[in-house]
Coordinates of N, CA and C in Angstrom, one line a residue:
M1314 N 133.4 -87.4 -93.5 CA 134.2 -86.5 -92.7 C 134.7 -87.2 -91.5
S1315 N 136.0 -86.9 -91.1 CA 136.6 -87.6 -90.0 C 136.2 -86.8 -88.7
P1316 N 135.9 -87.5 -87.6 CA 135.5 -86.8 -86.4 C 136.6 -85.9 -85.9
S1317 N 136.3 -84.8 -85.4 CA 137.3 -83.9 -84.8 C 137.8 -84.5 -83.5
V1318 N 139.1 -84.2 -83.3 CA 139.8 -84.8 -82.2 C 140.2 -83.6 -81.3
S1319 N 139.7 -83.7 -80.1 CA 140.1 -82.6 -79.1 C 141.5 -82.8 -78.6
P1320 N 142.2 -81.7 -78.3 CA 143.5 -81.8 -77.8 C 143.6 -82.5 -76.5
P1321 N 144.7 -83.2 -76.2 CA 144.8 -83.9 -74.9 C 144.9 -82.9 -73.8
S1322 N 144.6 -83.4 -72.6 CA 144.8 -82.6 -71.4 C 146.2 -82.6 -71.1
P1323 N 146.7 -81.7 -70.2 CA 148.1 -81.6 -69.9 C 148.7 -82.9 -69.4
S1324 N 148.0 -83.6 -68.6 CA 148.5 -84.9 -68.1 C 148.6 -85.9 -69.2
E1325 N 147.5 -85.9 -70.1 CA 147.6 -86.9 -71.2 C 148.7 -86.5 -72.2
F1326 N 148.9 -85.2 -72.4 CA 150.0 -84.8 -73.3 C 151.3 -85.3 -72.8
K1327 N 151.5 -85.1 -71.4 CA 152.8 -85.5 -70.8 C 153.0 -87.0 -71.0
Q1328 N 152.0 -87.8 -70.8 CA 152.1 -89.2 -71.0 C 152.4 -89.6 -72.4
Q1329 N 151.7 -89.0 -73.4 CA 151.9 -89.3 -74.8 C 153.2 -88.8 -75.3
F1330 N 153.7 -87.6 -74.8 CA 155.0 -87.1 -75.2 C 156.1 -88.0 -74.7
T1331 N 156.0 -88.5 -73.4 CA 157.0 -89.3 -72.9 C 157.1 -90.6 -73.7
L1332 N 155.9 -91.2 -74.0 CA 155.9 -92.4 -74.8 C 156.5 -92.2 -76.2
M1333 N 156.1 -91.1 -76.8 CA 156.6 -90.7 -78.2 C 158.1 -90.6 -78.2
R1334 N 158.7 -89.9 -77.1 CA 160.1 -89.7 -77.0 C 160.8 -91.0 -76.9
Q1335 N 160.2 -92.0 -76.1 CA 160.8 -93.3 -75.9 C 160.9 -94.0 -77.2
W1336 N 159.7 -93.9 -78.0 CA 159.7 -94.6 -79.3 C 160.8 -94.0 -80.2
F1337 N 160.8 -92.7 -80.2 CA 161.8 -92.0 -81.1 C 163.2 -92.4 -80.8
N1338 N 163.6 -92.5 -79.5 CA 164.9 -92.8 -79.2 C 165.3 -94.2 -79.5
S1339 N 164.3 -95.1 -79.7 CA 164.5 -96.5 -80.0 C 164.7 -96.7 -81.5
F1340 N 164.3 -95.6 -82.3 CA 164.4 -95.8 -83.8 C 165.8 -95.7 -84.3
T1341 N 166.0 -96.3 -85.5 CA 167.3 -96.1 -86.2 C 167.3 -94.8 -86.8
D1342 N 168.5 -94.4 -87.3 CA 168.7 -93.1 -88.0 C 167.7 -92.9 -89.2
E1343 N 167.6 -94.0 -89.9 CA 166.7 -94.0 -91.1 C 165.3 -93.8 -90.7
Q1344 N 164.9 -94.4 -89.6 CA 163.5 -94.3 -89.1 C 163.3 -92.9 -88.5
K1345 N 164.3 -92.4 -87.8 CA 164.1 -91.0 -87.3 C 164.0 -90.0 -88.4
N1346 N 164.7 -90.2 -89.5 CA 164.6 -89.3 -90.7 C 163.2 -89.4 -91.3
R1347 N 162.7 -90.5 -91.3 CA 161.3 -90.7 -91.9 C 160.3 -90.0 -91.1
V1348 N 160.4 -90.2 -89.7 CA 159.5 -89.5 -88.8 C 159.5 -88.0 -89.0
L1349 N 160.8 -87.4 -89.0 CA 160.9 -86.0 -89.1 C 160.4 -85.5 -90.5
S1350 N 160.6 -86.3 -91.5 CA 160.1 -85.9 -92.9 C 158.5 -85.8 -92.8
E1351 N 157.9 -86.8 -92.2 CA 156.5 -86.8 -92.0 C 156.0 -85.6 -91.2
L1352 N 156.7 -85.3 -90.1 CA 156.3 -84.3 -89.2 C 156.3 -82.9 -89.9
L1353 N 157.3 -82.7 -90.8 CA 157.4 -81.5 -91.5 C 156.2 -81.2 -92.4
E1354 N 155.5 -82.2 -92.8 CA 154.3 -82.1 -93.6 C 153.1 -81.6 -92.8
H1355 N 153.2 -81.7 -91.5 CA 152.1 -81.4 -90.6 C 152.3 -80.2 -89.7
I1356 N 153.3 -79.4 -89.9 CA 153.6 -78.3 -89.0 C 153.4 -77.0 -89.8
G1357 N 153.1 -75.9 -89.0 CA 152.7 -74.7 -89.6 C 153.9 -73.7 -89.5
P1358 N 153.7 -72.4 -89.9 CA 154.8 -71.4 -90.0 C 155.4 -71.2 -88.6
S1359 N 154.6 -71.1 -87.5 CA 155.2 -70.9 -86.2 C 156.1 -72.0 -85.8
Q1360 N 155.7 -73.2 -86.1 CA 156.6 -74.4 -85.8 C 157.9 -74.3 -86.6
L1361 N 157.8 -74.0 -87.9 CA 158.9 -73.9 -88.8 C 159.9 -72.8 -88.3
H1362 N 159.3 -71.7 -87.8 CA 160.2 -70.6 -87.3 C 160.9 -71.1 -86.1
L1363 N 160.2 -71.7 -85.2 CA 160.9 -72.2 -84.0 C 162.0 -73.2 -84.3
L1364 N 161.7 -74.1 -85.3 CA 162.6 -75.1 -85.7 C 163.9 -74.5 -86.3
S1365 N 163.7 -73.4 -87.1 CA 164.9 -72.8 -87.7 C 165.8 -72.1 -86.7
I1366 N 165.2 -71.5 -85.7 CA 166.0 -70.9 -84.6 C 166.7 -72.0 -83.8
A1367 N 166.1 -73.1 -83.5 CA 166.7 -74.1 -82.7 C 167.8 -74.8 -83.5
I1368 N 167.6 -75.0 -84.8 CA 168.6 -75.7 -85.7 C 169.8 -74.7 -85.9
G1369 N 169.5 -73.5 -86.1 CA 170.6 -72.5 -86.4 C 171.6 -72.5 -85.3
G1370 N 171.2 -72.5 -84.1 CA 172.2 -72.5 -83.0 C 172.9 -73.8 -82.8
R1371 N 172.4 -74.9 -83.2 CA 173.0 -76.2 -83.0 C 173.9 -76.7 -84.1
L1372 N 173.7 -76.1 -85.3 CA 174.4 -76.6 -86.4 C 175.9 -76.4 -86.3
H1373 N 176.3 -75.3 -85.6 CA 177.8 -74.9 -85.6 C 178.4 -75.1 -84.2
L1374 N 177.7 -75.9 -83.3 CA 178.3 -76.2 -82.0 C 179.6 -77.0 -82.2
G1375 N 180.7 -76.5 -81.6 CA 181.9 -77.2 -81.7 C 182.7 -76.8 -83.0
C1376 N 182.1 -76.0 -83.8 CA 182.9 -75.6 -85.1 C 183.8 -74.5 -84.8
P1377 N 184.9 -74.3 -85.6 CA 185.8 -73.2 -85.4 C 185.1 -71.9 -85.8
P1378 N 185.7 -70.8 -85.4 CA 185.0 -69.5 -85.6 C 184.7 -69.2 -87.1
N1379 N 185.5 -69.7 -88.0 CA 185.3 -69.4 -89.4 C 184.6 -70.5 -90.2
C1380 N 183.8 -71.3 -89.4 CA 183.2 -72.5 -90.1 C 182.2 -72.1 -91.2
E1381 N 181.7 -70.9 -91.1 CA 180.7 -70.5 -92.2 C 181.4 -69.7 -93.3
D1382 N 182.7 -69.6 -93.3 CA 183.5 -68.9 -94.3 C 184.1 -69.9 -95.2
P1383 N 183.6 -70.0 -96.5 CA 184.2 -70.9 -97.4 C 185.6 -70.6 -97.8
I1384 N 186.0 -69.4 -97.8 CA 187.4 -69.0 -98.1 C 188.3 -69.4 -97.0
G1385 N 187.8 -69.3 -95.8 CA 188.7 -69.6 -94.6 C 189.1 -71.0 -94.5
W1386 N 188.4 -71.9 -95.2 CA 188.8 -73.3 -95.2 C 189.8 -73.7 -96.2
L1387 N 190.1 -72.8 -97.1 CA 191.0 -73.0 -98.2 C 192.4 -72.7 -97.8
P1388 N 193.4 -73.4 -98.5 CA 194.8 -73.0 -98.3 C 195.0 -71.5 -98.7
P1389 N 195.8 -70.8 -98.0 CA 196.0 -69.3 -98.4 C 196.3 -69.1 -99.8
G1390 N 197.2 -70.0 -100.4 CA 197.6 -69.8 -101.8 C 196.4 -69.9 -102.7
L1391 N 195.5 -70.9 -102.5 CA 194.3 -71.1 -103.3 C 193.3 -69.9 -103.1
A1392 N 193.2 -69.4 -101.9 CA 192.3 -68.3 -101.7 C 192.8 -67.1 -102.4
L1393 N 194.1 -66.8 -102.4 CA 194.7 -65.7 -103.1 C 194.5 -65.9 -104.7
T1394 N 194.6 -67.1 -105.1 CA 194.3 -67.3 -106.6 C 192.9 -66.9 -106.9
I1395 N 191.9 -67.3 -106.1 CA 190.5 -67.0 -106.3 C 190.4 -65.5 -106.3
F1396 N 190.9 -64.8 -105.3 CA 190.8 -63.3 -105.3 C 191.5 -62.6 -106.4
S1397 N 192.5 -63.3 -107.0 CA 193.2 -62.6 -108.1 C 192.4 -62.5 -109.4
Y1398 N 191.3 -63.2 -109.5 CA 190.4 -63.1 -110.6 C 189.4 -62.0 -110.5
L1399 N 189.3 -61.3 -109.3 CA 188.4 -60.3 -109.1 C 188.8 -59.0 -109.7
D1400 N 187.9 -58.2 -110.2 CA 188.2 -56.9 -110.7 C 188.4 -55.9 -109.5
P1401 N 189.0 -54.8 -109.7 CA 189.3 -53.9 -108.6 C 188.1 -53.5 -107.7
V1402 N 187.0 -53.3 -108.3 CA 185.8 -52.9 -107.5 C 185.4 -54.1 -106.6
S1403 N 185.3 -55.3 -107.2 CA 184.9 -56.5 -106.4 C 185.9 -56.8 -105.3
L1404 N 187.2 -56.6 -105.6 CA 188.2 -56.8 -104.6 C 188.1 -55.9 -103.4
A1405 N 187.7 -54.6 -103.7 CA 187.5 -53.7 -102.6 C 186.3 -54.0 -101.8
Q1406 N 185.2 -54.6 -102.5 CA 184.0 -54.9 -101.8 C 184.2 -56.1 -100.9
V1407 N 184.9 -57.2 -101.4 CA 185.1 -58.3 -100.5 C 185.9 -58.0 -99.3
S1408 N 186.8 -57.0 -99.4 CA 187.6 -56.7 -98.2 C 186.8 -56.1 -97.1
Q1409 N 185.5 -55.8 -97.3 CA 184.6 -55.3 -96.3 C 183.7 -56.4 -95.7
V1410 N 183.9 -57.6 -96.1 CA 183.1 -58.7 -95.6 C 183.4 -59.1 -94.2
C1411 N 184.7 -59.3 -93.9 CA 185.1 -59.6 -92.5 C 186.6 -59.3 -92.4
R1412 N 187.1 -59.4 -91.2 CA 188.6 -59.1 -91.0 C 189.5 -60.1 -91.8
A1413 N 189.1 -61.4 -91.9 CA 189.9 -62.3 -92.6 C 190.0 -62.0 -94.1
W1414 N 188.8 -61.7 -94.7 CA 188.8 -61.3 -96.1 C 189.5 -60.0 -96.3
H1415 N 189.4 -59.1 -95.4 CA 190.1 -57.8 -95.5 C 191.6 -58.0 -95.6
N1416 N 192.1 -58.8 -94.7 CA 193.6 -59.1 -94.7 C 194.0 -59.7 -96.0
L1417 N 193.2 -60.7 -96.5 CA 193.5 -61.4 -97.7 C 193.5 -60.4 -98.9
A1418 N 192.4 -59.6 -99.0 CA 192.2 -58.7 -100.1 C 193.2 -57.6 -100.1
S1419 N 193.9 -57.4 -99.0 CA 194.9 -56.3 -98.9 C 196.3 -56.7 -99.2
R1420 N 196.5 -58.0 -99.6 CA 197.8 -58.5 -99.9 C 198.4 -57.8 -101.1
D1421 N 199.7 -57.4 -100.9 CA 200.4 -56.6 -102.0 C 200.4 -57.3 -103.3
C1422 N 200.5 -58.6 -103.3 CA 200.6 -59.3 -104.6 C 199.4 -59.1 -105.5
L1423 N 198.2 -59.0 -104.9 CA 197.0 -58.8 -105.6 C 197.0 -57.4 -106.3
W1424 N 197.3 -56.4 -105.5 CA 197.3 -55.0 -106.0 C 198.5 -54.7 -106.9
R1425 N 199.6 -55.4 -106.7 CA 200.7 -55.3 -107.7 C 200.3 -55.8 -109.0
N1426 N 199.7 -57.0 -109.1 CA 199.3 -57.5 -110.4 C 198.3 -56.5 -111.1
L1427 N 197.4 -55.9 -110.3 CA 196.4 -55.0 -110.9 C 197.2 -53.8 -111.4
S1428 N 198.1 -53.2 -110.6 CA 198.8 -52.0 -111.0 C 199.6 -52.2 -112.3
L1429 N 200.2 -53.4 -112.5 CA 201.0 -53.7 -113.6 C 200.3 -54.2 -114.8
H1430 N 198.9 -54.3 -114.7 CA 198.1 -54.7 -115.8 C 198.1 -53.6 -116.9
Q1431 N 198.1 -54.0 -118.1 CA 198.2 -53.0 -119.2 C 197.2 -51.9 -119.1
E1432 N 196.0 -52.2 -118.6 CA 194.9 -51.2 -118.5 C 195.3 -50.0 -117.6
W1433 N 196.2 -50.3 -116.6 CA 196.5 -49.3 -115.6 C 197.9 -48.8 -115.7
Q1434 N 198.6 -49.1 -116.8 CA 200.0 -48.7 -116.9 C 200.2 -47.2 -117.1
L1435 N 201.2 -46.7 -116.5 CA 201.6 -45.3 -116.7 C 202.9 -45.2 -117.6
S1436 N 203.3 -44.1 -118.0 CA 204.5 -43.9 -118.7 C 205.7 -44.3 -117.8
Q1437 N 206.8 -44.6 -118.4 CA 207.9 -45.1 -117.7 C 208.4 -44.2 -116.6
S1438 N 208.4 -42.9 -116.9 CA 208.9 -41.9 -116.0 C 207.8 -41.7 -114.9
S1439 N 206.5 -41.7 -115.2 CA 205.5 -41.5 -114.2 C 205.4 -42.7 -113.3
H1440 N 205.7 -43.9 -113.9 CA 205.7 -45.1 -113.1 C 206.8 -45.1 -112.0
A1441 N 208.0 -44.6 -112.5 CA 209.2 -44.6 -111.6 C 208.9 -43.5 -110.5
K1442 N 208.3 -42.4 -110.8 CA 208.1 -41.4 -109.8 C 207.0 -41.9 -108.8
Q1443 N 206.0 -42.5 -109.2 CA 205.0 -43.0 -108.3 C 205.5 -44.1 -107.4
L1444 N 206.3 -45.0 -107.9 CA 206.9 -46.0 -107.1 C 207.8 -45.4 -106.0
S1445 N 208.6 -44.4 -106.4 CA 209.4 -43.7 -105.4 C 208.6 -43.1 -104.3
R1446 N 207.5 -42.5 -104.7 CA 206.6 -41.9 -103.7 C 205.9 -42.9 -102.8
C1447 N 205.6 -44.1 -103.3 CA 204.9 -45.1 -102.5 C 205.7 -46.2 -101.9
T1448 N 207.0 -45.9 -101.9 CA 208.0 -46.9 -101.3 C 208.3 -46.5 -99.8
H1449 N 208.1 -47.5 -98.9 CA 208.4 -47.2 -97.5 C 209.9 -47.2 -97.2
G1450 N 210.2 -46.9 -96.0 CA 211.7 -46.8 -95.6 C 212.4 -48.2 -95.7
D1451 N 211.6 -49.3 -95.5 CA 212.2 -50.6 -95.6 C 212.3 -51.1 -97.0
G1452 N 211.9 -50.3 -98.0 CA 212.0 -50.7 -99.4 C 210.8 -51.4 -99.9
S1453 N 209.8 -51.6 -99.1 CA 208.5 -52.3 -99.6 C 207.7 -51.2 -100.3
V1454 N 206.9 -51.6 -101.3 CA 206.0 -50.7 -102.0 C 204.6 -50.9 -101.6
D1455 N 203.9 -49.8 -101.3 CA 202.5 -49.9 -101.0 C 201.7 -50.0 -102.3
W1456 N 201.5 -51.2 -102.8 CA 200.9 -51.4 -104.1 C 199.4 -51.1 -104.1
K1457 N 198.8 -51.2 -103.0 CA 197.4 -50.8 -103.0 C 197.2 -49.3 -103.2
Q1458 N 198.1 -48.5 -102.6 CA 198.1 -47.1 -102.8 C 198.5 -46.7 -104.2
V1459 N 199.4 -47.5 -104.8 CA 199.8 -47.3 -106.2 C 198.6 -47.4 -107.1
F1460 N 197.8 -48.5 -106.9 CA 196.7 -48.8 -107.7 C 195.6 -47.7 -107.5
V1461 N 195.3 -47.4 -106.2 CA 194.3 -46.4 -105.9 C 194.5 -45.1 -106.7
E1462 N 195.8 -44.6 -106.7 CA 196.1 -43.4 -107.4 C 195.9 -43.6 -108.9
R1463 N 196.2 -44.7 -109.5 CA 196.0 -45.0 -110.9 C 194.6 -45.1 -111.2
Y1464 N 193.8 -45.7 -110.3 CA 192.4 -45.9 -110.6 C 191.7 -44.5 -110.6
R1465 N 192.1 -43.6 -109.6 CA 191.5 -42.3 -109.6 C 191.9 -41.5 -110.8
L1466 N 193.1 -41.6 -111.3 CA 193.5 -40.9 -112.5 C 192.7 -41.4 -113.7
H1467 N 192.6 -42.7 -113.8 CA 191.8 -43.3 -114.9 C 190.3 -42.8 -114.9
R1468 N 189.8 -42.8 -113.7 CA 188.4 -42.4 -113.5 C 188.2 -40.9 -113.9
N1469 N 189.2 -40.1 -113.5 CA 189.2 -38.6 -113.8 C 189.2 -38.4 -115.3
W1470 N 190.0 -39.2 -116.0 CA 190.1 -39.1 -117.5 C 188.8 -39.5 -118.1
L1471 N 188.2 -40.6 -117.6 CA 187.0 -41.0 -118.2 C 185.8 -40.0 -118.0
G1472 N 185.8 -39.4 -116.8 CA 184.8 -38.5 -116.4 C 185.1 -37.0 -116.8
A1473 N 186.2 -36.8 -117.5 CA 186.6 -35.5 -117.9 C 186.8 -34.6 -116.7
H1474 N 187.2 -35.2 -115.6 CA 187.5 -34.4 -114.4 C 189.0 -34.0 -114.4
C1475 N 189.4 -33.2 -115.3 CA 190.8 -32.8 -115.4 C 190.9 -31.4 -115.9
H1476 N 192.1 -30.8 -115.6 CA 192.3 -29.4 -115.9 C 192.9 -29.4 -117.3
V1477 N 192.3 -28.7 -118.3 CA 192.8 -28.7 -119.6 C 193.5 -27.4 -119.9
R1478 N 194.7 -27.5 -120.4 CA 195.5 -26.3 -120.8 C 195.8 -26.3 -122.3
T1479 N 195.7 -25.2 -122.9 CA 195.8 -25.1 -124.4 C 197.1 -24.3 -124.7
F1480 N 197.9 -24.9 -125.6 CA 199.2 -24.2 -126.0 C 199.0 -23.8 -127.4
E1481 N 199.4 -22.6 -127.8 CA 199.2 -22.1 -129.1 C 200.5 -21.5 -129.6
G1482 N 200.6 -21.5 -131.0 CA 201.8 -20.9 -131.5 C 202.1 -21.3 -133.0
H1483 N 201.8 -22.6 -133.3 CA 202.0 -23.1 -134.7 C 200.9 -22.5 -135.6
T1484 N 201.4 -22.2 -136.8 CA 200.5 -21.7 -137.8 C 199.8 -22.7 -138.7
E1485 N 200.3 -24.0 -138.6 CA 199.7 -25.1 -139.3 C 199.6 -26.3 -138.4
G1486 N 199.2 -27.4 -138.9 CA 198.9 -28.6 -138.0 C 200.1 -29.1 -137.3
V1487 N 199.9 -29.7 -136.1 CA 200.9 -30.3 -135.3 C 201.0 -31.8 -135.8
S1488 N 202.2 -32.2 -136.1 CA 202.4 -33.5 -136.6 C 203.0 -34.5 -135.6
C1489 N 203.7 -34.0 -134.6 CA 204.3 -34.9 -133.6 C 204.6 -34.1 -132.3
V1490 N 204.6 -34.8 -131.2 CA 204.8 -34.2 -129.8 C 205.7 -35.1 -129.0
Q1491 N 206.5 -34.5 -128.2 CA 207.3 -35.2 -127.2 C 207.2 -34.4 -125.9
F1492 N 207.4 -35.0 -124.8 CA 207.3 -34.3 -123.5 C 208.1 -35.0 -122.4
D1493 N 208.4 -34.3 -121.4 CA 209.0 -34.9 -120.2 C 208.2 -34.2 -119.0
D1494 N 208.8 -34.2 -117.8 CA 208.1 -33.7 -116.6 C 207.9 -32.2 -116.7
H1495 N 208.6 -31.4 -117.5 CA 208.4 -29.9 -117.4 C 208.4 -29.3 -118.8
R1496 N 208.6 -30.1 -119.9 CA 208.6 -29.5 -121.2 C 207.7 -30.3 -122.2
I1497 N 207.1 -29.5 -123.1 CA 206.4 -30.1 -124.2 C 207.1 -29.6 -125.5
V1498 N 207.4 -30.5 -126.4 CA 208.1 -30.2 -127.7 C 207.2 -30.6 -128.8
S1499 N 206.9 -29.8 -129.7 CA 206.0 -30.1 -130.8 C 206.6 -29.8 -132.2
G1500 N 206.3 -30.7 -133.2 CA 206.7 -30.4 -134.5 C 205.5 -30.2 -135.4
S1501 N 205.7 -29.3 -136.4 CA 204.5 -28.9 -137.2 C 204.7 -28.9 -138.7
H1502 N 203.6 -28.8 -139.4 CA 203.6 -28.6 -140.8 C 204.1 -27.3 -141.2
D1503 N 204.3 -26.4 -140.2 CA 204.8 -25.0 -140.6 C 206.3 -25.0 -140.5
N1504 N 206.9 -26.2 -140.5 CA 208.4 -26.4 -140.6 C 209.1 -26.0 -139.3
T1505 N 208.4 -25.7 -138.2 CA 209.1 -25.3 -137.0 C 208.9 -26.3 -135.9
I1506 N 209.7 -26.2 -134.9 CA 209.6 -26.9 -133.6 C 209.5 -25.9 -132.5
K1507 N 208.5 -26.1 -131.6 CA 208.3 -25.2 -130.5 C 208.4 -26.0 -129.2
V1508 N 208.9 -25.2 -128.2 CA 209.1 -25.8 -126.9 C 208.3 -25.0 -125.9
W1509 N 207.5 -25.7 -125.0 CA 206.7 -25.0 -124.0 C 207.2 -25.5 -122.6
N1510 N 207.2 -24.5 -121.7 CA 207.5 -24.8 -120.3 C 206.2 -25.1 -119.5
M1511 N 206.0 -26.3 -119.1 CA 204.8 -26.7 -118.4 C 204.7 -26.2 -117.0
R1512 N 205.9 -25.7 -116.5 CA 205.9 -25.2 -115.1 C 205.3 -23.7 -115.0
T1513 N 205.1 -23.1 -116.1 CA 204.5 -21.8 -116.1 C 203.1 -21.9 -116.7
N1514 N 202.4 -20.8 -116.5 CA 201.0 -20.8 -117.0 C 200.9 -20.2 -118.4
S1515 N 202.0 -19.8 -119.0 CA 202.0 -19.2 -120.3 C 201.6 -20.3 -121.4
R1516 N 200.7 -20.0 -122.2 CA 200.3 -20.9 -123.3 C 201.2 -20.7 -124.5
W1517 N 202.1 -19.7 -124.5 CA 202.9 -19.4 -125.7 C 204.3 -20.1 -125.5
S1518 N 204.9 -20.5 -126.6 CA 206.1 -21.2 -126.5 C 207.2 -20.3 -126.0
V1519 N 208.1 -21.0 -125.3 CA 209.3 -20.2 -124.8 C 210.5 -20.3 -125.8
Q1520 N 210.4 -21.1 -126.8 CA 211.5 -21.3 -127.7 C 210.9 -21.8 -129.1
T1521 N 211.4 -21.3 -130.2 CA 211.0 -21.8 -131.5 C 212.3 -22.2 -132.2
L1522 N 212.4 -23.4 -132.7 CA 213.5 -23.9 -133.4 C 213.2 -24.0 -134.9
V1523 N 214.1 -23.4 -135.7 CA 213.9 -23.5 -137.1 C 215.1 -24.1 -137.8
G1524 N 215.0 -24.4 -139.0 CA 216.1 -25.1 -139.8 C 215.6 -26.0 -140.8
H1525 N 214.5 -26.7 -140.6 CA 213.9 -27.6 -141.6 C 213.2 -26.8 -142.7
S1526 N 213.2 -27.3 -143.9 CA 212.6 -26.6 -145.0 C 211.3 -27.2 -145.4
D1527 N 210.9 -28.3 -144.6 CA 209.6 -28.9 -144.9 C 209.0 -29.4 -143.5
M1528 N 207.9 -29.9 -143.5 CA 207.2 -30.3 -142.3 C 208.1 -31.2 -141.4
V1529 N 207.9 -31.0 -140.1 CA 208.6 -31.9 -139.1 C 207.8 -33.1 -138.9
R1530 N 208.3 -34.3 -139.2 CA 207.6 -35.5 -139.1 C 207.7 -36.3 -137.8
C1531 N 208.8 -36.2 -137.1 CA 209.0 -36.9 -135.9 C 210.0 -36.2 -135.0
L1532 N 209.9 -36.5 -133.7 CA 210.7 -35.9 -132.6 C 211.1 -37.0 -131.6
H1533 N 212.3 -36.8 -131.0 CA 212.7 -37.7 -129.9 C 213.4 -36.8 -128.9
L1534 N 212.9 -36.7 -127.6 CA 213.5 -35.9 -126.6 C 214.1 -36.8 -125.5
A1535 N 215.4 -36.6 -125.3 CA 216.1 -37.3 -124.3 C 217.0 -36.4 -123.5
G1536 N 216.6 -36.0 -122.3 CA 217.3 -35.1 -121.5 C 217.3 -33.7 -122.2
N1537 N 218.5 -33.2 -122.5 CA 218.7 -31.9 -123.2 C 219.0 -32.1 -124.7
R1538 N 218.8 -33.3 -125.2 CA 219.0 -33.6 -126.6 C 217.7 -33.8 -127.3
L1539 N 217.5 -33.1 -128.4 CA 216.3 -33.2 -129.2 C 216.7 -33.6 -130.6
V1540 N 216.1 -34.7 -131.1 CA 216.3 -35.2 -132.5 C 215.0 -35.0 -133.3
S1541 N 215.1 -34.4 -134.4 CA 214.0 -34.2 -135.3 C 214.2 -34.8 -136.7
G1542 N 213.1 -35.3 -137.2 CA 213.2 -35.8 -138.6 C 212.1 -35.0 -139.4
S1543 N 212.5 -34.7 -140.7 CA 211.6 -33.8 -141.5 C 211.4 -34.4 -142.9
A1544 N 210.3 -33.9 -143.5 CA 210.0 -34.3 -144.9 C 211.0 -33.7 -145.8
D1545 N 211.9 -32.9 -145.4 CA 213.0 -32.3 -146.2 C 214.1 -33.3 -146.3
A1546 N 214.0 -34.5 -145.8 CA 215.0 -35.6 -145.9 C 216.2 -35.4 -145.0
T1547 N 216.0 -34.6 -144.0 CA 217.1 -34.3 -143.0 C 216.7 -34.7 -141.6
I1548 N 217.8 -35.0 -140.8 CA 217.6 -35.2 -139.4 C 218.5 -34.2 -138.7
K1549 N 217.9 -33.5 -137.7 CA 218.7 -32.5 -137.0 C 218.7 -32.8 -135.5
V1550 N 219.9 -32.6 -134.9 CA 220.0 -32.8 -133.5 C 220.3 -31.5 -132.8
C1551 N 219.5 -31.2 -131.8 CA 219.7 -29.9 -131.0 C 220.1 -30.3 -129.6
K1552 N 221.0 -29.5 -129.1 CA 221.5 -29.7 -127.7 C 221.3 -28.4 -126.9

């Protein structure tokens, strides 16, 4: 067993510490690194805690404010490219990290690409109406708002959070449907075409079109013109 060594007195410690500091200052960088590596093997948790506090404050002396931000060191174009690979939820989350990330994650080009992705596409008429509603006076489009509305609509559909209306009137199966902002037109195996007004709460058709002698196979609605094709080998145009 090695004999126990009593701690030095305050005066002895001061002399030894002064001598040790002089030695350390005379060492090369490689020698200093070796001394520090050896010291780390002989210190306890309290010394490690003190060391981490001291190092943490010194590491970033003289650094710019965003030195700890890896995105902040990148060119804006490259940072945008990285953010463009994020899904909508992740993009919203990174916008809460700091002001710089929020400004970057709010760029219109990111939300425009998401809005125009096939997964979030609307019908042509709905797309035009939404863009008109989300366009500012200077002609710019709030693409983030566009996407938020589409995301909520998509989530409502998936969660069945929607109002279901049922329209009745055909006596046999419905074979085709067309619609616009205020009308639904359906063709049926009962040889008829029915028109519903979506602006009213009535579930019964407001108009029934007859003329085909067999099931109605297809419809096309354009303005006030309706074209129908039937299994009776005829095409009819209604105005």
